[in-house]
PDB file of C-alpha atoms in Angstrom:
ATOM      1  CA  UNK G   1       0.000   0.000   0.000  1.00 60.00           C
ATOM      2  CA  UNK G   2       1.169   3.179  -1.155  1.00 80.00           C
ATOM      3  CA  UNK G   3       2.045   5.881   1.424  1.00 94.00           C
ATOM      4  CA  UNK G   4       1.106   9.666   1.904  1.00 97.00           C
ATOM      5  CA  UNK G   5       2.890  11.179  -0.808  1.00 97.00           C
ATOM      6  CA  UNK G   6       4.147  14.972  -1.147  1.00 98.00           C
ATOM      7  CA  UNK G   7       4.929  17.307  -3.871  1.00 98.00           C
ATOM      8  CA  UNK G   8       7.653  19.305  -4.404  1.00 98.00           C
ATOM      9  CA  UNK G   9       9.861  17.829  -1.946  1.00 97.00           C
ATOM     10  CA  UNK G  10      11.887  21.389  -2.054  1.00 98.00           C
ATOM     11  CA  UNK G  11      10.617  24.293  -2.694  1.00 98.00           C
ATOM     12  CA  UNK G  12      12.124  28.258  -2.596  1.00 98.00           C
ATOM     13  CA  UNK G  13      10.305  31.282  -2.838  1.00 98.00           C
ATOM     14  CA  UNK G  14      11.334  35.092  -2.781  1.00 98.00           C
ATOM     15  CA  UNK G  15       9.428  36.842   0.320  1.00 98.00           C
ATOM     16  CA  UNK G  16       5.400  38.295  -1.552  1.00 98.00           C
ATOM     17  CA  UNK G  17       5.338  35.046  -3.574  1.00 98.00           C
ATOM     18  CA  UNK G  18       2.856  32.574  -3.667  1.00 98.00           C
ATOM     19  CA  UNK G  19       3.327  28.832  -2.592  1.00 98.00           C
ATOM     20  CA  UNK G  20       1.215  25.911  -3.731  1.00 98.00           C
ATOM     21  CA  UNK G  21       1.719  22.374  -2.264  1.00 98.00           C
ATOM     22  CA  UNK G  22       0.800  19.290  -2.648  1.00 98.00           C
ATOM     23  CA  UNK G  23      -0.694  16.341  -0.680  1.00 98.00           C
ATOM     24  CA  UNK G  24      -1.887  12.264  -2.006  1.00 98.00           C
ATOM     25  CA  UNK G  25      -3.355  10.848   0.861  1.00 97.00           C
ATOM     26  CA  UNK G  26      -3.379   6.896   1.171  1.00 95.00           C
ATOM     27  CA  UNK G  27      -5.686   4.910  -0.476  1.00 93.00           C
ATOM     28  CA  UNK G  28      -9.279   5.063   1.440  1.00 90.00           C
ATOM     29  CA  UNK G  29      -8.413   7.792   3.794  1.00 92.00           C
ATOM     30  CA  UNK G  30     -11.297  10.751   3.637  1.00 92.00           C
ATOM     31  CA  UNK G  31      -9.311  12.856   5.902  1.00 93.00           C
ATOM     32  CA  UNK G  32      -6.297  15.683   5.281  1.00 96.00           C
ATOM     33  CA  UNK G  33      -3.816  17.576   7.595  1.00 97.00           C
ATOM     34  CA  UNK G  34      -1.492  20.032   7.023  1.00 98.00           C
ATOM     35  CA  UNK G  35       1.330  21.088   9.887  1.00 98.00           C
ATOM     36  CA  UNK G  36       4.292  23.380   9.571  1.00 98.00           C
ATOM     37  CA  UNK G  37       7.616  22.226  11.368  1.00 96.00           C
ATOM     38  CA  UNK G  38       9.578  25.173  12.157  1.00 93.00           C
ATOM     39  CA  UNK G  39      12.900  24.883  14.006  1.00 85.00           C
ATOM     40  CA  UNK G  40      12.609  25.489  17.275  1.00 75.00           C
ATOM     41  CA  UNK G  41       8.928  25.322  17.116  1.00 77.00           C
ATOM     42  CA  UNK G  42       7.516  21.837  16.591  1.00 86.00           C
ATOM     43  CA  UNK G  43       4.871  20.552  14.768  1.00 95.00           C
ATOM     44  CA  UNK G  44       1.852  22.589  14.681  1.00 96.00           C
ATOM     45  CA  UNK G  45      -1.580  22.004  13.111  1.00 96.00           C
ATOM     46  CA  UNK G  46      -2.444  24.060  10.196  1.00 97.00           C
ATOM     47  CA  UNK G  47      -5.646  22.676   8.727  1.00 97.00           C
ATOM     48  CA  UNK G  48      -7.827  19.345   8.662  1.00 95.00           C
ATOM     49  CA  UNK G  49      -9.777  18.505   5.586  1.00 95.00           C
ATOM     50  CA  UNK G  50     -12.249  15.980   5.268  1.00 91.00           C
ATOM     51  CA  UNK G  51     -14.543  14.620   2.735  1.00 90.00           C
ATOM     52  CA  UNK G  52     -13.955  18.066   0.022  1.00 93.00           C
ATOM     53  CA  UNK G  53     -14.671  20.468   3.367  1.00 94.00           C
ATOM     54  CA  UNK G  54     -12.120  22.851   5.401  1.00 95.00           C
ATOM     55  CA  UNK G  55     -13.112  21.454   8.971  1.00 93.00           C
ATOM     56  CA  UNK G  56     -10.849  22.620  11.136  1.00 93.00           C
ATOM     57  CA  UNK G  57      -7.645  25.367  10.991  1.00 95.00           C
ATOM     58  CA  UNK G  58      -5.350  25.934  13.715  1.00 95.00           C
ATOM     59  CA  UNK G  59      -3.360  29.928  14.818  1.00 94.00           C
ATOM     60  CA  UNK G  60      -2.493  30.743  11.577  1.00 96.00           C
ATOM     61  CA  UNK G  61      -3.433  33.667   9.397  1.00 97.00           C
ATOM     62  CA  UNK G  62      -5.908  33.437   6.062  1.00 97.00           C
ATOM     63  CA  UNK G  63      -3.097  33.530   3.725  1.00 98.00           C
ATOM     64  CA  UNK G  64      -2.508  30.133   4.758  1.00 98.00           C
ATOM     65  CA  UNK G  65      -5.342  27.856   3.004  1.00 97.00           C
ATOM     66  CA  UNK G  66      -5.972  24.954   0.809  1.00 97.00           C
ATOM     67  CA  UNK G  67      -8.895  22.866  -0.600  1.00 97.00           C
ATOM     68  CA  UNK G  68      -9.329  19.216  -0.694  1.00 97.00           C
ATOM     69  CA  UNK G  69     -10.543  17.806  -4.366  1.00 97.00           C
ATOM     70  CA  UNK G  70     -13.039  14.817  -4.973  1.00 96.00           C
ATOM     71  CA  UNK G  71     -10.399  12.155  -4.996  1.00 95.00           C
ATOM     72  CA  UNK G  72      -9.029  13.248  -1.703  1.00 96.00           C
ATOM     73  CA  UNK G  73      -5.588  15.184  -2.663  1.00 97.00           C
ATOM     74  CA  UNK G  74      -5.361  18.349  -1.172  1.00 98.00           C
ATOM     75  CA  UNK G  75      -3.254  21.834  -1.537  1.00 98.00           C
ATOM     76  CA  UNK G  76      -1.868  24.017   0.687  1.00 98.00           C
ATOM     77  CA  UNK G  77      -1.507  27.458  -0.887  1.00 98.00           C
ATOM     78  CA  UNK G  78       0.226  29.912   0.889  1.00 98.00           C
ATOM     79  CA  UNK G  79       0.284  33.353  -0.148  1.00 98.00           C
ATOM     80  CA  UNK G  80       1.944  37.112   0.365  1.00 98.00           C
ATOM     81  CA  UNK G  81       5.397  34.841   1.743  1.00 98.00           C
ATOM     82  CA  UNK G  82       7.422  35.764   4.710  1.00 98.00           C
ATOM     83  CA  UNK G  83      10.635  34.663   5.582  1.00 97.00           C
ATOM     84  CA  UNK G  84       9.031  33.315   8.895  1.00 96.00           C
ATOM     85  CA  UNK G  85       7.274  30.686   6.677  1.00 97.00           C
ATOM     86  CA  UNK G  86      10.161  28.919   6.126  1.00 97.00           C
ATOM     87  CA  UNK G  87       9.765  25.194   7.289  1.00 97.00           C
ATOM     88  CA  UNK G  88       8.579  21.540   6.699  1.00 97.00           C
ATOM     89  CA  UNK G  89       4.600  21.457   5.531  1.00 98.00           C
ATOM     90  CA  UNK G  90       4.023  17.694   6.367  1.00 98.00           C
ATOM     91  CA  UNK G  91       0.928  16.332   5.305  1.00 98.00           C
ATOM     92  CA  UNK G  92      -0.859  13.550   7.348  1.00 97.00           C
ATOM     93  CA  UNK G  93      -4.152  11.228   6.422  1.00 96.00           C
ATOM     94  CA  UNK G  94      -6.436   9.068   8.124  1.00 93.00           C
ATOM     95  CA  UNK G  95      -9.016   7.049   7.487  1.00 86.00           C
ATOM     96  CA  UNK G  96     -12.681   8.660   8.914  1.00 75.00           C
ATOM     97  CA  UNK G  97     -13.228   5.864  11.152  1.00 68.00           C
ATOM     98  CA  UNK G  98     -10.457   6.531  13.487  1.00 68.00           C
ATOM     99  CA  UNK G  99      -9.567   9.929  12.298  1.00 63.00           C
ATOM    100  CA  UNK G 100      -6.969  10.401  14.979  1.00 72.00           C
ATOM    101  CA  UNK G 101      -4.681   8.138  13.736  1.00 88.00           C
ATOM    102  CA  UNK G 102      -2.359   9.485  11.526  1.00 95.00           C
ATOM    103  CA  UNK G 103       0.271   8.935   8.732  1.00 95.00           C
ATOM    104  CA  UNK G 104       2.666  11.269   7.677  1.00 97.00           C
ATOM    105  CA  UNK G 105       4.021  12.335   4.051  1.00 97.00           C
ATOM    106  CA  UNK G 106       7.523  12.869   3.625  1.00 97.00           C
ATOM    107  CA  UNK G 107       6.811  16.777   3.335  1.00 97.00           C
ATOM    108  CA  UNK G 108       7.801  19.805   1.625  1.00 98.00           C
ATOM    109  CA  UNK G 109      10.736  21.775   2.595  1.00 97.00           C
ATOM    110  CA  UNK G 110      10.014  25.210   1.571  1.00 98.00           C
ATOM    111  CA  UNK G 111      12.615  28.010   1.693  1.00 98.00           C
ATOM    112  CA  UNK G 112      11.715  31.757   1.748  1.00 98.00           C
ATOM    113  CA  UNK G 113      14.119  34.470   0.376  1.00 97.00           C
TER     114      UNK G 113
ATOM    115  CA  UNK W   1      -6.891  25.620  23.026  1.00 80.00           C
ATOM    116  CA  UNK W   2      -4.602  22.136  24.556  1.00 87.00           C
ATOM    117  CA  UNK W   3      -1.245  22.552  25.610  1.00 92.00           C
ATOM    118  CA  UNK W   4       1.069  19.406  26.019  1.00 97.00           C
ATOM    119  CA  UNK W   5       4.475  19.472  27.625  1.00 97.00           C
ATOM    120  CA  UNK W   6       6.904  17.348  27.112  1.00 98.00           C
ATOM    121  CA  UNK W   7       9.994  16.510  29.171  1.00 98.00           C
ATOM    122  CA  UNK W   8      13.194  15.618  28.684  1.00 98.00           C
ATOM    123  CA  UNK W   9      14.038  17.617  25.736  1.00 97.00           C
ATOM    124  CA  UNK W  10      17.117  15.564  25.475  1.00 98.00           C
ATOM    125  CA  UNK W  11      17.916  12.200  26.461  1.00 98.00           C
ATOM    126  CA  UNK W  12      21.113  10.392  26.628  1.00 98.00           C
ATOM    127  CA  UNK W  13      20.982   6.510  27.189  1.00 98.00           C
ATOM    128  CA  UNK W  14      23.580   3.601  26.807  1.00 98.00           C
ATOM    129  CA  UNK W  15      22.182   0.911  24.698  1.00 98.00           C
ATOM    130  CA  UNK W  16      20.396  -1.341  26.747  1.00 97.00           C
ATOM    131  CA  UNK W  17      19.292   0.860  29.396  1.00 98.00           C
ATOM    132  CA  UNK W  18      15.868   1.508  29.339  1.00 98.00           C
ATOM    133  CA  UNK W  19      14.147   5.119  28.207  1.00 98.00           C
ATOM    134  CA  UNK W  20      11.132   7.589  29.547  1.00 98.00           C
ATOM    135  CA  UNK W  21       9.561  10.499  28.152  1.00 98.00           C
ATOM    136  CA  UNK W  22       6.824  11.848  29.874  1.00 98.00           C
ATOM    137  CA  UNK W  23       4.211  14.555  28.363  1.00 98.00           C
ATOM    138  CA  UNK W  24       1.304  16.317  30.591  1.00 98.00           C
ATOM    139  CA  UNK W  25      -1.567  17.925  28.667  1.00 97.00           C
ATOM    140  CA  UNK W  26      -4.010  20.596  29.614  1.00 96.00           C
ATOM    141  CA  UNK W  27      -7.571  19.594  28.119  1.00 94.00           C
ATOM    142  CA  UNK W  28      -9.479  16.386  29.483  1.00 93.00           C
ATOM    143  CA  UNK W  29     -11.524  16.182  26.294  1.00 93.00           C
ATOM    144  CA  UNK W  30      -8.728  15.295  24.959  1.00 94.00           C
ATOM    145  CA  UNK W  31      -8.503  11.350  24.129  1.00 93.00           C
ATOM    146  CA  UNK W  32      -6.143   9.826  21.710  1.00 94.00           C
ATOM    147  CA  UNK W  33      -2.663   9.969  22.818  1.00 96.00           C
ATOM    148  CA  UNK W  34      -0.375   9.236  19.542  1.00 96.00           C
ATOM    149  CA  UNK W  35       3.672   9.007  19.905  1.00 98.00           C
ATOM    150  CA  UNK W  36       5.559   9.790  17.013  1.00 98.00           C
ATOM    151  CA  UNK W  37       9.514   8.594  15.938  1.00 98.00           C
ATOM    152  CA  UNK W  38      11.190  10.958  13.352  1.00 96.00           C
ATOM    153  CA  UNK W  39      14.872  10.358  12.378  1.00 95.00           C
ATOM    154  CA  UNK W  40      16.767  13.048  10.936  1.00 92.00           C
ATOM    155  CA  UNK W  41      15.546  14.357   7.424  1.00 89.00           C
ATOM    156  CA  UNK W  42      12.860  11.712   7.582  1.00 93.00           C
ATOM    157  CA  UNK W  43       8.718  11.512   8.139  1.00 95.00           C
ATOM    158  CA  UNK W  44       7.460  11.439  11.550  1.00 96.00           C
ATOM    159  CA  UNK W  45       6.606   7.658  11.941  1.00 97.00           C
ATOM    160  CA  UNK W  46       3.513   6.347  14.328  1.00 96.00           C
ATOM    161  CA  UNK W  47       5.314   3.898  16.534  1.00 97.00           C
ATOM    162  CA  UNK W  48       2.577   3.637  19.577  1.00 97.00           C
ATOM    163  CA  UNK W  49      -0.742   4.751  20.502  1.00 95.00           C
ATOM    164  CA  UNK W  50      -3.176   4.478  23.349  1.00 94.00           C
ATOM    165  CA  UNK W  51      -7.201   5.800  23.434  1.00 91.00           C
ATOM    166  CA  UNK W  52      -8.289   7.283  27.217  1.00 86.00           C
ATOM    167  CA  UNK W  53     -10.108   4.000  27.665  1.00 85.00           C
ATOM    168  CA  UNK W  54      -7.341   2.172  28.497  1.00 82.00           C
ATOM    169  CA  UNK W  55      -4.269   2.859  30.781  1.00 90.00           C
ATOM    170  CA  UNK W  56      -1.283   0.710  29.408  1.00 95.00           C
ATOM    171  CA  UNK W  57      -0.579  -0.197  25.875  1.00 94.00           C
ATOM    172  CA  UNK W  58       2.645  -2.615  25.052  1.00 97.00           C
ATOM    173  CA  UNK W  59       4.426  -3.535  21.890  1.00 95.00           C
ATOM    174  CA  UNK W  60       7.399  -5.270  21.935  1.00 96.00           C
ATOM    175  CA  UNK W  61       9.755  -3.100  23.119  1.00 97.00           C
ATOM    176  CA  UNK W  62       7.794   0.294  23.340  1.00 98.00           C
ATOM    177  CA  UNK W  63       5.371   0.706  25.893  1.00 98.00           C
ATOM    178  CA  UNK W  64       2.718   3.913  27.182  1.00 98.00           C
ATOM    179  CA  UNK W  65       0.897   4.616  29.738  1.00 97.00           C
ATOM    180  CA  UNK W  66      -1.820   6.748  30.296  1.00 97.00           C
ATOM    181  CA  UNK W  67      -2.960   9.097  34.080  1.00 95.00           C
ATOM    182  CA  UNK W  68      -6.216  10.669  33.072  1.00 94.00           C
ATOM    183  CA  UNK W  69      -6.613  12.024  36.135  1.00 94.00           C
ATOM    184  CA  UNK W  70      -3.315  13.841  36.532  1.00 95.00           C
ATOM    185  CA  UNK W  71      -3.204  14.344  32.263  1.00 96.00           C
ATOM    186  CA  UNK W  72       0.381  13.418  31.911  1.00 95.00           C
ATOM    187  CA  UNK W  73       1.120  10.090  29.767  1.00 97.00           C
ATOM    188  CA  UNK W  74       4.913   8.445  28.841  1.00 98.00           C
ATOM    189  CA  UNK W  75       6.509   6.313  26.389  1.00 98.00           C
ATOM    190  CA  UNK W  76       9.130   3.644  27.879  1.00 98.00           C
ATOM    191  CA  UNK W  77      11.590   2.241  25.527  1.00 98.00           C
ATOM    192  CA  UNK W  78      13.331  -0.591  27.151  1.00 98.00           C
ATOM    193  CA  UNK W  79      16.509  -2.725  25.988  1.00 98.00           C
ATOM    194  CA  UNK W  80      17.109   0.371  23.960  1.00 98.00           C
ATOM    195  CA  UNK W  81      19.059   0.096  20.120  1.00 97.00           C
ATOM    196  CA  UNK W  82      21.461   2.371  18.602  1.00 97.00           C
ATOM    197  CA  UNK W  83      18.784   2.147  16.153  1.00 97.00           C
ATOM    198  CA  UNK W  84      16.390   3.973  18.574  1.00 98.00           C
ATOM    199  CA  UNK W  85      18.035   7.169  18.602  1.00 98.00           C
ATOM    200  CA  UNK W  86      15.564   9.956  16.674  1.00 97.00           C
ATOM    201  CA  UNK W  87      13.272  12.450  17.967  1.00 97.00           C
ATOM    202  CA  UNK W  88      10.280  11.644  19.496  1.00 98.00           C
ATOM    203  CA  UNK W  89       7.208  13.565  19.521  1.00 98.00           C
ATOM    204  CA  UNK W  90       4.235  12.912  21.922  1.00 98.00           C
ATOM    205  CA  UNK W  91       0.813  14.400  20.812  1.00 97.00           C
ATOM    206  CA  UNK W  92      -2.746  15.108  22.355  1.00 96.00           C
ATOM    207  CA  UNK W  93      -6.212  15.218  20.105  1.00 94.00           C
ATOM    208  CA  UNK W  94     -10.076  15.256  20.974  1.00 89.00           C
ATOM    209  CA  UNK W  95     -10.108  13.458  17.440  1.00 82.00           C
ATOM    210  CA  UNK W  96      -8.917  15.406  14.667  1.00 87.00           C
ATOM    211  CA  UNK W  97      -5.929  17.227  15.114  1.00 91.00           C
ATOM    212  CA  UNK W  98      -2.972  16.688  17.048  1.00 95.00           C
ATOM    213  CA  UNK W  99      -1.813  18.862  19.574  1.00 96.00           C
ATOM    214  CA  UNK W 100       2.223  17.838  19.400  1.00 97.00           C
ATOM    215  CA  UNK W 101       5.042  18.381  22.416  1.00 97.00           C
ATOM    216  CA  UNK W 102       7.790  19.827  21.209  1.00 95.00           C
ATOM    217  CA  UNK W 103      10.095  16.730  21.139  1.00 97.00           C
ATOM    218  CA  UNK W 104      12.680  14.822  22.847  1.00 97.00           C
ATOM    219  CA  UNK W 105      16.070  14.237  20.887  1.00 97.00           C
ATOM    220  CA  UNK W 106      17.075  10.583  22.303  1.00 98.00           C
ATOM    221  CA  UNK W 107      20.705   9.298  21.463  1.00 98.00           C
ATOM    222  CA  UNK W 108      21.620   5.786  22.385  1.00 98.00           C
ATOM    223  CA  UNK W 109      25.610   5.129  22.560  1.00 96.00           C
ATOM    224  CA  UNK W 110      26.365   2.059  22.038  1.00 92.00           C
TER     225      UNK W 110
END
């Protein structure tokens, strides 16, 4: 079985720009979450979609959203970029039935200049 | 919103000893208790769960426990591996997302 998969693994931006990543969830899960890893700061939740609806979003401001399409992928799209936004977006799924167990993607490591 | 703690941040263990980390959290609705193994430059990797139903959980060589009346809950690693050494990450969720500690960098010497 095929795991959470990411795209781009790296990514760099110049500080205004607009990021768009990318999230496959494993096969049968309904459910989507994004966190940033910062150093220093952990893992923190970002958003949680499930079944093609925003459900959830943790402390973070409105440039930071996403969508979730019919066959489950979702996007993170980050806009107006600040250097502070510099970090690993992991993406996690799980299945609806025990929605908080969850499996990581390998992430994105995006880089703001 | 929940807070969890987590303590030590680092952790320095001969192989073979045995390891604890210990986490406290702040909101008693919450009930899944994940812990989470992420070597360097790598996914963080589910190694052990337990729901607020039940107050031990064992496998192998990884065990938790769960206090739900003092809200703190740790991971044991005993016989511990070279292999072991990683960051691990305890969380706290009311069923969606996870509320993480901020890790503890374990490093087993052989």
């Amino acid at each position: 079985e095929a795991g959470v998969t990411q795209s781009p693994t790296h990514l760099i931006k110049t500080r205004g720009q607009q990021a768009t990543l990318r999230c496959s969830p494993i096969s049968g899960h309904t459910s989507v979450y994004w966190y940033q890893q910062a150093l220093g700061l952990g893992l923190q939740f970002l958003l949680w979609y499930d079944e093609g609806e925003e459900r959830n979003r943790g402390n973070f401001p409105p440039r930071f959203s996403g969508r979730q399409f019919p066959n489950y992928s979702s996007e993170l799209n980050v806009n107006a970029l600040e250097l502070e936004d510099s970090a690993l977006y992991l993406c996690a799924s799980s299945p609806t039935d025990t929605r908080g167990t969850q499996y990581f993607g390998p992430g994105t490591r995006l880089l703001v200049l | 919103g929940e807070n969890v703690e987590q303590h030590p941040s680092t952790l320095s263990v001969q192989e073979g000893d045995s390891a604890v980390i210990k986490c406290t959290y702040s909101d008693s609705a919450s009930n899944y208790f994940p812990w989470y193994k992420q070597e360097l430059g790598k996914r963080p990797q589910l190694i052990i769960d337990i729901r607020s139903n039940v107050g031990e959980k064992k496998d192998q060589r990884i065990a938790v426990t769960l206090n739900k009346t003092a809200k703190h809950f740790s991971l044991h690693i005993t016989e511990t591996q070279p292999e072991d050494s990683a960051v691990y990450f305890c969380a706290a969720s009311m069923g969606y997302a996870l509320n993480f500690g901020k890790g503890t960098s374990l490093l087993v010497t052989p």
